[in-house]
Amino acid sequence: MTWISAFRPMSIDPNEVHLWLVCADDLLNSLQKANPEELLSGRERERAARLLNANRRTIYIAGRVGLKVLVSAYTGCPVRQVRLEHGAKGKPALARDSGQLNFNYSVSSNYALYAFSKTRELGIDLEVHPRKVHVQGLSRRILSLYERRQFSQIDSSRHNEAMLDFWTRKEAYGKLLGVGILYSMNQTTLIESLRSACWESKVTGLFDQTQNRMANDSVYGIQVRLPIPGSAALMYDAPRANPLHPELRAFRWTADSSLETGAESLCAHHRHAD
């Protein structure tokens, strides 16, 4: 996967999914004389205030502001006027009267990873390395029997990073379906083989089957190769009106100018990396 350095999104075609990797420091430093908290809703400011850890609070604020900046660029709606709604488990979505754009995002360490589509439900998760996890405990908790067999074939020196790969798959699946991690992870298989970074999965593991809003019983995923040390996974549905797999385009935010956050909408602009 090739990551293109860019400062503004271009238009997104119906059969595309755009990924954006954004460094929180770059984003916040590029705001033009704006207090980032002023770009948050009242609910978002309340949640930020409850985060006592300064680093967690900063990445939460950056994640929300980055989402609104990118939504603004795709829709033409000024950043300060972007309105979001939330599902029962907190999944963000664009307000119904604000246009058609599906998205999901994840934050980790000092980065945020976003996914956008016009036609597909999305789930994405990011874990920046290094991060130490309890491999054996997670194996029992989140891996299906088939996944544990696959995992056992991985050299022990790679177990920690491999488990983070699996975790991002499980998180992205739950976020796609709008249930977060409140499903039976070890009843859901999200791998075909260790040689394949893509997979198809039947929708399983839900505690309440009525929460499945997908157009069919299968969802699809890919382990995303990042330009930084980390694990990431993207999951998406295949709507009947557009069953083909989407074209993925990956962009890395470059903070080489200031952002407009007032009445003017963000203009389309792209520049390719050398």
PDB file of N, CA and C in Angstrom, residues 78-156:
ATOM      1  N   PRO A  78     -18.453  23.895   6.389  1.00  0.00           N
ATOM      2  CA  PRO A  78     -17.421  24.487   7.250  1.00  0.00           C
ATOM      3  C   PRO A  78     -17.191  23.653   8.509  1.00  0.00           C
ATOM      4  N   VAL A  79     -15.953  23.618   8.961  1.00  0.00           N
ATOM      5  CA  VAL A  79     -15.580  22.775  10.092  1.00  0.00           C
ATOM      6  C   VAL A  79     -16.477  23.030  11.297  1.00  0.00           C
ATOM      7  N   ARG A  80     -16.730  24.293  11.589  1.00  0.00           N
ATOM      8  CA  ARG A  80     -17.505  24.634  12.777  1.00  0.00           C
ATOM      9  C   ARG A  80     -18.969  24.225  12.656  1.00  0.00           C
ATOM     10  N   GLN A  81     -19.403  23.876  11.450  1.00  0.00           N
ATOM     11  CA  GLN A  81     -20.796  23.500  11.255  1.00  0.00           C
ATOM     12  C   GLN A  81     -20.995  21.998  11.055  1.00  0.00           C
ATOM     13  N   VAL A  82     -19.915  21.227  11.100  1.00  0.00           N
ATOM     14  CA  VAL A  82     -20.034  19.773  10.959  1.00  0.00           C
ATOM     15  C   VAL A  82     -20.774  19.223  12.174  1.00  0.00           C
ATOM     16  N   ARG A  83     -21.853  18.493  11.925  1.00  0.00           N
ATOM     17  CA  ARG A  83     -22.658  17.929  13.009  1.00  0.00           C
ATOM     18  C   ARG A  83     -22.604  16.406  12.946  1.00  0.00           C
ATOM     19  N   LEU A  84     -22.290  15.796  14.075  1.00  0.00           N
ATOM     20  CA  LEU A  84     -22.170  14.349  14.154  1.00  0.00           C
ATOM     21  C   LEU A  84     -23.281  13.775  15.015  1.00  0.00           C
ATOM     22  N   GLU A  85     -23.672  12.548  14.690  1.00  0.00           N
ATOM     23  CA  GLU A  85     -24.590  11.781  15.513  1.00  0.00           C
ATOM     24  C   GLU A  85     -23.846  10.559  16.025  1.00  0.00           C
ATOM     25  N   HIS A  86     -24.426   9.853  16.989  1.00  0.00           N
ATOM     26  CA  HIS A  86     -23.776   8.683  17.569  1.00  0.00           C
ATOM     27  C   HIS A  86     -24.772   7.549  17.707  1.00  0.00           C
ATOM     28  N   GLY A  87     -24.308   6.342  17.385  1.00  0.00           N
ATOM     29  CA  GLY A  87     -25.128   5.161  17.544  1.00  0.00           C
ATOM     30  C   GLY A  87     -25.263   4.790  19.007  1.00  0.00           C
ATOM     31  N   ALA A  88     -26.000   3.711  19.261  1.00  0.00           N
ATOM     32  CA  ALA A  88     -26.267   3.288  20.642  1.00  0.00           C
ATOM     33  C   ALA A  88     -24.973   2.984  21.400  1.00  0.00           C
ATOM     34  N   LYS A  89     -23.940   2.503  20.704  1.00  0.00           N
ATOM     35  CA  LYS A  89     -22.665   2.172  21.333  1.00  0.00           C
ATOM     36  C   LYS A  89     -21.615   3.240  21.086  1.00  0.00           C
ATOM     37  N   GLY A  90     -22.031   4.410  20.566  1.00  0.00           N
ATOM     38  CA  GLY A  90     -21.110   5.525  20.431  1.00  0.00           C
ATOM     39  C   GLY A  90     -20.470   5.701  19.074  1.00  0.00           C
ATOM     40  N   LYS A  91     -20.822   4.870  18.070  1.00  0.00           N
ATOM     41  CA  LYS A  91     -20.199   5.007  16.765  1.00  0.00           C
ATOM     42  C   LYS A  91     -20.617   6.324  16.128  1.00  0.00           C
ATOM     43  N   PRO A  92     -19.648   7.172  15.730  1.00  0.00           N
ATOM     44  CA  PRO A  92     -20.008   8.464  15.149  1.00  0.00           C
ATOM     45  C   PRO A  92     -20.481   8.324  13.706  1.00  0.00           C
ATOM     46  N   ALA A  93     -21.373   9.203  13.317  1.00  0.00           N
ATOM     47  CA  ALA A  93     -21.872   9.261  11.945  1.00  0.00           C
ATOM     48  C   ALA A  93     -22.227  10.702  11.629  1.00  0.00           C
ATOM     49  N   LEU A  94     -22.243  11.037  10.360  1.00  0.00           N
ATOM     50  CA  LEU A  94     -22.634  12.372   9.946  1.00  0.00           C
ATOM     51  C   LEU A  94     -24.130  12.548  10.146  1.00  0.00           C
ATOM     52  N   ALA A  95     -24.533  13.705  10.671  1.00  0.00           N
ATOM     53  CA  ALA A  95     -25.950  13.980  10.845  1.00  0.00           C
ATOM     54  C   ALA A  95     -26.685  13.804   9.524  1.00  0.00           C
ATOM     55  N   ARG A  96     -27.908  13.306   9.581  1.00  0.00           N
ATOM     56  CA  ARG A  96     -28.625  12.894   8.375  1.00  0.00           C
ATOM     57  C   ARG A  96     -28.832  14.015   7.371  1.00  0.00           C
ATOM     58  N   ASP A  97     -28.906  15.249   7.865  1.00  0.00           N
ATOM     59  CA  ASP A  97     -29.143  16.370   6.961  1.00  0.00           C
ATOM     60  C   ASP A  97     -27.850  17.025   6.484  1.00  0.00           C
ATOM     61  N   SER A  98     -26.712  16.339   6.709  1.00  0.00           N
ATOM     62  CA  SER A  98     -25.410  16.933   6.389  1.00  0.00           C
ATOM     63  C   SER A  98     -24.724  16.291   5.196  1.00  0.00           C
ATOM     64  N   GLY A  99     -25.423  15.435   4.454  1.00  0.00           N
ATOM     65  CA  GLY A  99     -24.824  14.802   3.294  1.00  0.00           C
ATOM     66  C   GLY A  99     -24.542  13.326   3.517  1.00  0.00           C
ATOM     67  N   GLN A 100     -24.024  12.667   2.479  1.00  0.00           N
ATOM     68  CA  GLN A 100     -23.754  11.240   2.524  1.00  0.00           C
ATOM     69  C   GLN A 100     -22.261  10.992   2.598  1.00  0.00           C
ATOM     70  N   LEU A 101     -21.790  10.557   3.742  1.00  0.00           N
ATOM     71  CA  LEU A 101     -20.389  10.201   3.920  1.00  0.00           C
ATOM     72  C   LEU A 101     -20.303   9.284   5.121  1.00  0.00           C
ATOM     73  N   ASN A 102     -19.780   8.083   4.918  1.00  0.00           N
ATOM     74  CA  ASN A 102     -19.566   7.136   6.011  1.00  0.00           C
ATOM     75  C   ASN A 102     -18.118   7.216   6.462  1.00  0.00           C
ATOM     76  N   PHE A 103     -17.887   7.033   7.746  1.00  0.00           N
ATOM     77  CA  PHE A 103     -16.516   7.125   8.247  1.00  0.00           C
ATOM     78  C   PHE A 103     -16.384   6.376   9.559  1.00  0.00           C
ATOM     79  N   ASN A 104     -15.138   6.152   9.938  1.00  0.00           N
ATOM     80  CA  ASN A 104     -14.792   5.598  11.231  1.00  0.00           C
ATOM     81  C   ASN A 104     -13.353   6.010  11.506  1.00  0.00           C
ATOM     82  N   TYR A 105     -12.960   6.023  12.784  1.00  0.00           N
ATOM     83  CA  TYR A 105     -11.583   6.401  13.083  1.00  0.00           C
ATOM     84  C   TYR A 105     -11.124   5.758  14.372  1.00  0.00           C
ATOM     85  N   SER A 106      -9.803   5.794  14.570  1.00  0.00           N
ATOM     86  CA  SER A 106      -9.183   5.214  15.755  1.00  0.00           C
ATOM     87  C   SER A 106      -7.989   6.066  16.131  1.00  0.00           C
ATOM     88  N   VAL A 107      -7.715   6.180  17.436  1.00  0.00           N
ATOM     89  CA  VAL A 107      -6.547   6.927  17.898  1.00  0.00           C
ATOM     90  C   VAL A 107      -5.662   6.004  18.722  1.00  0.00           C
ATOM     91  N   SER A 108      -4.363   6.239  18.633  1.00  0.00           N
ATOM     92  CA  SER A 108      -3.391   5.467  19.407  1.00  0.00           C
ATOM     93  C   SER A 108      -2.113   6.275  19.509  1.00  0.00           C
ATOM     94  N   SER A 109      -1.540   6.322  20.715  1.00  0.00           N
ATOM     95  CA  SER A 109      -0.334   7.096  20.946  1.00  0.00           C
ATOM     96  C   SER A 109      -0.571   8.521  20.463  1.00  0.00           C
ATOM     97  N   ASN A 110       0.183   8.987  19.478  1.00  0.00           N
ATOM     98  CA  ASN A 110       0.045  10.364  18.999  1.00  0.00           C
ATOM     99  C   ASN A 110      -0.542  10.418  17.588  1.00  0.00           C
ATOM    100  N   TYR A 111      -1.272   9.371  17.188  1.00  0.00           N
ATOM    101  CA  TYR A 111      -1.796   9.300  15.831  1.00  0.00           C
ATOM    102  C   TYR A 111      -3.285   8.998  15.809  1.00  0.00           C
ATOM    103  N   ALA A 112      -3.905   9.425  14.728  1.00  0.00           N
ATOM    104  CA  ALA A 112      -5.294   9.068  14.441  1.00  0.00           C
ATOM    105  C   ALA A 112      -5.340   8.495  13.026  1.00  0.00           C
ATOM    106  N   LEU A 113      -6.139   7.445  12.844  1.00  0.00           N
ATOM    107  CA  LEU A 113      -6.311   6.814  11.537  1.00  0.00           C
ATOM    108  C   LEU A 113      -7.793   6.865  11.195  1.00  0.00           C
ATOM    109  N   TYR A 114      -8.114   7.426  10.007  1.00  0.00           N
ATOM    110  CA  TYR A 114      -9.502   7.630   9.577  1.00  0.00           C
ATOM    111  C   TYR A 114      -9.777   6.832   8.315  1.00  0.00           C
ATOM    112  N   ALA A 115     -11.037   6.432   8.157  1.00  0.00           N
ATOM    113  CA  ALA A 115     -11.498   5.772   6.932  1.00  0.00           C
ATOM    114  C   ALA A 115     -12.785   6.455   6.479  1.00  0.00           C
ATOM    115  N   PHE A 116     -12.906   6.694   5.161  1.00  0.00           N
ATOM    116  CA  PHE A 116     -14.071   7.384   4.594  1.00  0.00           C
ATOM    117  C   PHE A 116     -14.585   6.634   3.375  1.00  0.00           C
ATOM    118  N   SER A 117     -15.899   6.614   3.216  1.00  0.00           N
ATOM    119  CA  SER A 117     -16.539   6.012   2.051  1.00  0.00           C
ATOM    120  C   SER A 117     -17.901   6.664   1.846  1.00  0.00           C
ATOM    121  N   LYS A 118     -18.350   6.713   0.603  1.00  0.00           N
ATOM    122  CA  LYS A 118     -19.691   7.209   0.310  1.00  0.00           C
ATOM    123  C   LYS A 118     -20.738   6.112   0.376  1.00  0.00           C
ATOM    124  N   THR A 119     -20.322   4.860   0.233  1.00  0.00           N
ATOM    125  CA  THR A 119     -21.304   3.789   0.036  1.00  0.00           C
ATOM    126  C   THR A 119     -21.208   2.658   1.045  1.00  0.00           C
ATOM    127  N   ARG A 120     -20.188   2.622   1.882  1.00  0.00           N
ATOM    128  CA  ARG A 120     -19.960   1.451   2.723  1.00  0.00           C
ATOM    129  C   ARG A 120     -19.904   1.811   4.204  1.00  0.00           C
ATOM    130  N   GLU A 121     -20.401   0.891   5.015  1.00  0.00           N
ATOM    131  CA  GLU A 121     -20.160   0.976   6.446  1.00  0.00           C
ATOM    132  C   GLU A 121     -18.706   0.573   6.698  1.00  0.00           C
ATOM    133  N   LEU A 122     -18.064   1.231   7.657  1.00  0.00           N
ATOM    134  CA  LEU A 122     -16.641   1.034   7.889  1.00  0.00           C
ATOM    135  C   LEU A 122     -16.345   0.818   9.367  1.00  0.00           C
ATOM    136  N   GLY A 123     -15.277   0.089   9.621  1.00  0.00           N
ATOM    137  CA  GLY A 123     -14.717  -0.025  10.960  1.00  0.00           C
ATOM    138  C   GLY A 123     -13.203  -0.041  10.832  1.00  0.00           C
ATOM    139  N   ILE A 124     -12.511   0.720  11.653  1.00  0.00           N
ATOM    140  CA  ILE A 124     -11.052   0.764  11.555  1.00  0.00           C
ATOM    141  C   ILE A 124     -10.453   0.849  12.951  1.00  0.00           C
ATOM    142  N   ASP A 125      -9.282   0.233  13.122  1.00  0.00           N
ATOM    143  CA  ASP A 125      -8.613   0.300  14.417  1.00  0.00           C
ATOM    144  C   ASP A 125      -7.112   0.434  14.214  1.00  0.00           C
ATOM    145  N   LEU A 126      -6.471   1.142  15.138  1.00  0.00           N
ATOM    146  CA  LEU A 126      -5.042   1.440  15.079  1.00  0.00           C
ATOM    147  C   LEU A 126      -4.407   1.169  16.430  1.00  0.00           C
ATOM    148  N   GLU A 127      -3.243   0.519  16.411  1.00  0.00           N
ATOM    149  CA  GLU A 127      -2.412   0.349  17.603  1.00  0.00           C
ATOM    150  C   GLU A 127      -0.976   0.681  17.213  1.00  0.00           C
ATOM    151  N   VAL A 128      -0.466   1.795  17.719  1.00  0.00           N
ATOM    152  CA  VAL A 128       0.901   2.201  17.419  1.00  0.00           C
ATOM    153  C   VAL A 128       1.868   1.386  18.272  1.00  0.00           C
ATOM    154  N   HIS A 129       2.942   0.908  17.663  1.00  0.00           N
ATOM    155  CA  HIS A 129       3.977   0.161  18.378  1.00  0.00           C
ATOM    156  C   HIS A 129       5.021   1.140  18.931  1.00  0.00           C
ATOM    157  N   PRO A 130       5.745   0.769  19.982  1.00  0.00           N
ATOM    158  CA  PRO A 130       5.631  -0.499  20.720  1.00  0.00           C
ATOM    159  C   PRO A 130       4.506  -0.436  21.753  1.00  0.00           C
ATOM    160  N   ARG A 131       3.874  -1.574  21.948  1.00  0.00           N
ATOM    161  CA  ARG A 131       2.883  -1.730  23.005  1.00  0.00           C
ATOM    162  C   ARG A 131       2.917  -3.179  23.456  1.00  0.00           C
ATOM    163  N   LYS A 132       3.119  -3.388  24.735  1.00  0.00           N
ATOM    164  CA  LYS A 132       3.215  -4.735  25.280  1.00  0.00           C
ATOM    165  C   LYS A 132       1.836  -5.221  25.689  1.00  0.00           C
ATOM    166  N   VAL A 133       1.478  -6.432  25.260  1.00  0.00           N
ATOM    167  CA  VAL A 133       0.181  -7.005  25.612  1.00  0.00           C
ATOM    168  C   VAL A 133       0.385  -8.373  26.257  1.00  0.00           C
ATOM    169  N   HIS A 134      -0.649  -8.847  26.951  1.00  0.00           N
ATOM    170  CA  HIS A 134      -0.626 -10.168  27.570  1.00  0.00           C
ATOM    171  C   HIS A 134      -1.086 -11.168  26.503  1.00  0.00           C
ATOM    172  N   VAL A 135      -0.123 -11.758  25.826  1.00  0.00           N
ATOM    173  CA  VAL A 135      -0.425 -12.576  24.656  1.00  0.00           C
ATOM    174  C   VAL A 135      -1.318 -13.762  25.003  1.00  0.00           C
ATOM    175  N   GLN A 136      -0.969 -14.524  26.029  1.00  0.00           N
ATOM    176  CA  GLN A 136      -1.742 -15.720  26.359  1.00  0.00           C
ATOM    177  C   GLN A 136      -3.162 -15.360  26.793  1.00  0.00           C
ATOM    178  N   GLY A 137      -3.285 -14.308  27.604  1.00  0.00           N
ATOM    179  CA  GLY A 137      -4.606 -13.905  28.051  1.00  0.00           C
ATOM    180  C   GLY A 137      -5.489 -13.456  26.894  1.00  0.00           C
ATOM    181  N   LEU A 138      -4.930 -12.652  25.983  1.00  0.00           N
ATOM    182  CA  LEU A 138      -5.696 -12.195  24.829  1.00  0.00           C
ATOM    183  C   LEU A 138      -6.033 -13.351  23.894  1.00  0.00           C
ATOM    184  N   SER A 139      -5.117 -14.300  23.769  1.00  0.00           N
ATOM    185  CA  SER A 139      -5.376 -15.451  22.905  1.00  0.00           C
ATOM    186  C   SER A 139      -6.641 -16.184  23.338  1.00  0.00           C
ATOM    187  N   ARG A 140      -6.764 -16.420  24.645  1.00  0.00           N
ATOM    188  CA  ARG A 140      -7.955 -17.108  25.150  1.00  0.00           C
ATOM    189  C   ARG A 140      -9.205 -16.247  25.016  1.00  0.00           C
ATOM    190  N   ARG A 141      -9.045 -14.954  25.174  1.00  0.00           N
ATOM    191  CA  ARG A 141     -10.201 -14.059  25.207  1.00  0.00           C
ATOM    192  C   ARG A 141     -10.739 -13.717  23.822  1.00  0.00           C
ATOM    193  N   ILE A 142      -9.852 -13.491  22.828  1.00  0.00           N
ATOM    194  CA  ILE A 142     -10.327 -12.908  21.569  1.00  0.00           C
ATOM    195  C   ILE A 142     -10.180 -13.811  20.350  1.00  0.00           C
ATOM    196  N   LEU A 143      -9.350 -14.865  20.422  1.00  0.00           N
ATOM    197  CA  LEU A 143      -9.105 -15.666  19.230  1.00  0.00           C
ATOM    198  C   LEU A 143     -10.049 -16.861  19.166  1.00  0.00           C
ATOM    199  N   SER A 144     -10.558 -17.118  17.972  1.00  0.00           N
ATOM    200  CA  SER A 144     -11.341 -18.333  17.755  1.00  0.00           C
ATOM    201  C   SER A 144     -10.396 -19.527  17.713  1.00  0.00           C
ATOM    202  N   LEU A 145     -10.948 -20.732  17.734  1.00  0.00           N
ATOM    203  CA  LEU A 145     -10.113 -21.934  17.695  1.00  0.00           C
ATOM    204  C   LEU A 145      -9.251 -21.951  16.446  1.00  0.00           C
ATOM    205  N   TYR A 146      -9.830 -21.613  15.292  1.00  0.00           N
ATOM    206  CA  TYR A 146      -9.056 -21.592  14.047  1.00  0.00           C
ATOM    207  C   TYR A 146      -7.959 -20.541  14.126  1.00  0.00           C
ATOM    208  N   GLU A 147      -8.254 -19.373  14.690  1.00  0.00           N
ATOM    209  CA  GLU A 147      -7.244 -18.316  14.805  1.00  0.00           C
ATOM    210  C   GLU A 147      -6.116 -18.742  15.741  1.00  0.00           C
ATOM    211  N   ARG A 148      -6.447 -19.452  16.817  1.00  0.00           N
ATOM    212  CA  ARG A 148      -5.387 -19.916  17.725  1.00  0.00           C
ATOM    213  C   ARG A 148      -4.465 -20.904  17.021  1.00  0.00           C
ATOM    214  N   ARG A 149      -5.043 -21.745  16.171  1.00  0.00           N
ATOM    215  CA  ARG A 149      -4.197 -22.670  15.414  1.00  0.00           C
ATOM    216  C   ARG A 149      -3.272 -21.917  14.471  1.00  0.00           C
ATOM    217  N   GLN A 150      -3.787 -20.888  13.818  1.00  0.00           N
ATOM    218  CA  GLN A 150      -2.947 -20.075  12.946  1.00  0.00           C
ATOM    219  C   GLN A 150      -1.881 -19.337  13.748  1.00  0.00           C
ATOM    220  N   PHE A 151      -2.286 -18.798  14.888  1.00  0.00           N
ATOM    221  CA  PHE A 151      -1.356 -18.032  15.713  1.00  0.00           C
ATOM    222  C   PHE A 151      -0.205 -18.903  16.207  1.00  0.00           C
ATOM    223  N   SER A 152      -0.481 -20.164  16.485  1.00  0.00           N
ATOM    224  CA  SER A 152       0.549 -21.070  16.997  1.00  0.00           C
ATOM    225  C   SER A 152       1.669 -21.302  15.985  1.00  0.00           C
ATOM    226  N   GLN A 153       1.429 -20.997  14.714  1.00  0.00           N
ATOM    227  CA  GLN A 153       2.435 -21.166  13.673  1.00  0.00           C
ATOM    228  C   GLN A 153       3.383 -19.969  13.575  1.00  0.00           C
ATOM    229  N   ILE A 154       3.082 -18.897  14.291  1.00  0.00           N
ATOM    230  CA  ILE A 154       3.897 -17.691  14.243  1.00  0.00           C
ATOM    231  C   ILE A 154       5.054 -17.826  15.220  1.00  0.00           C
ATOM    232  N   ASP A 155       6.250 -17.425  14.798  1.00  0.00           N
ATOM    233  CA  ASP A 155       7.426 -17.490  15.664  1.00  0.00           C
ATOM    234  C   ASP A 155       7.174 -16.681  16.936  1.00  0.00           C
ATOM    235  N   SER A 156       7.578 -17.217  18.069  1.00  0.00           N
ATOM    236  CA  SER A 156       7.289 -16.587  19.358  1.00  0.00           C
ATOM    237  C   SER A 156       7.859 -15.174  19.458  1.00  0.00           C
TER     238      SER A 156
END
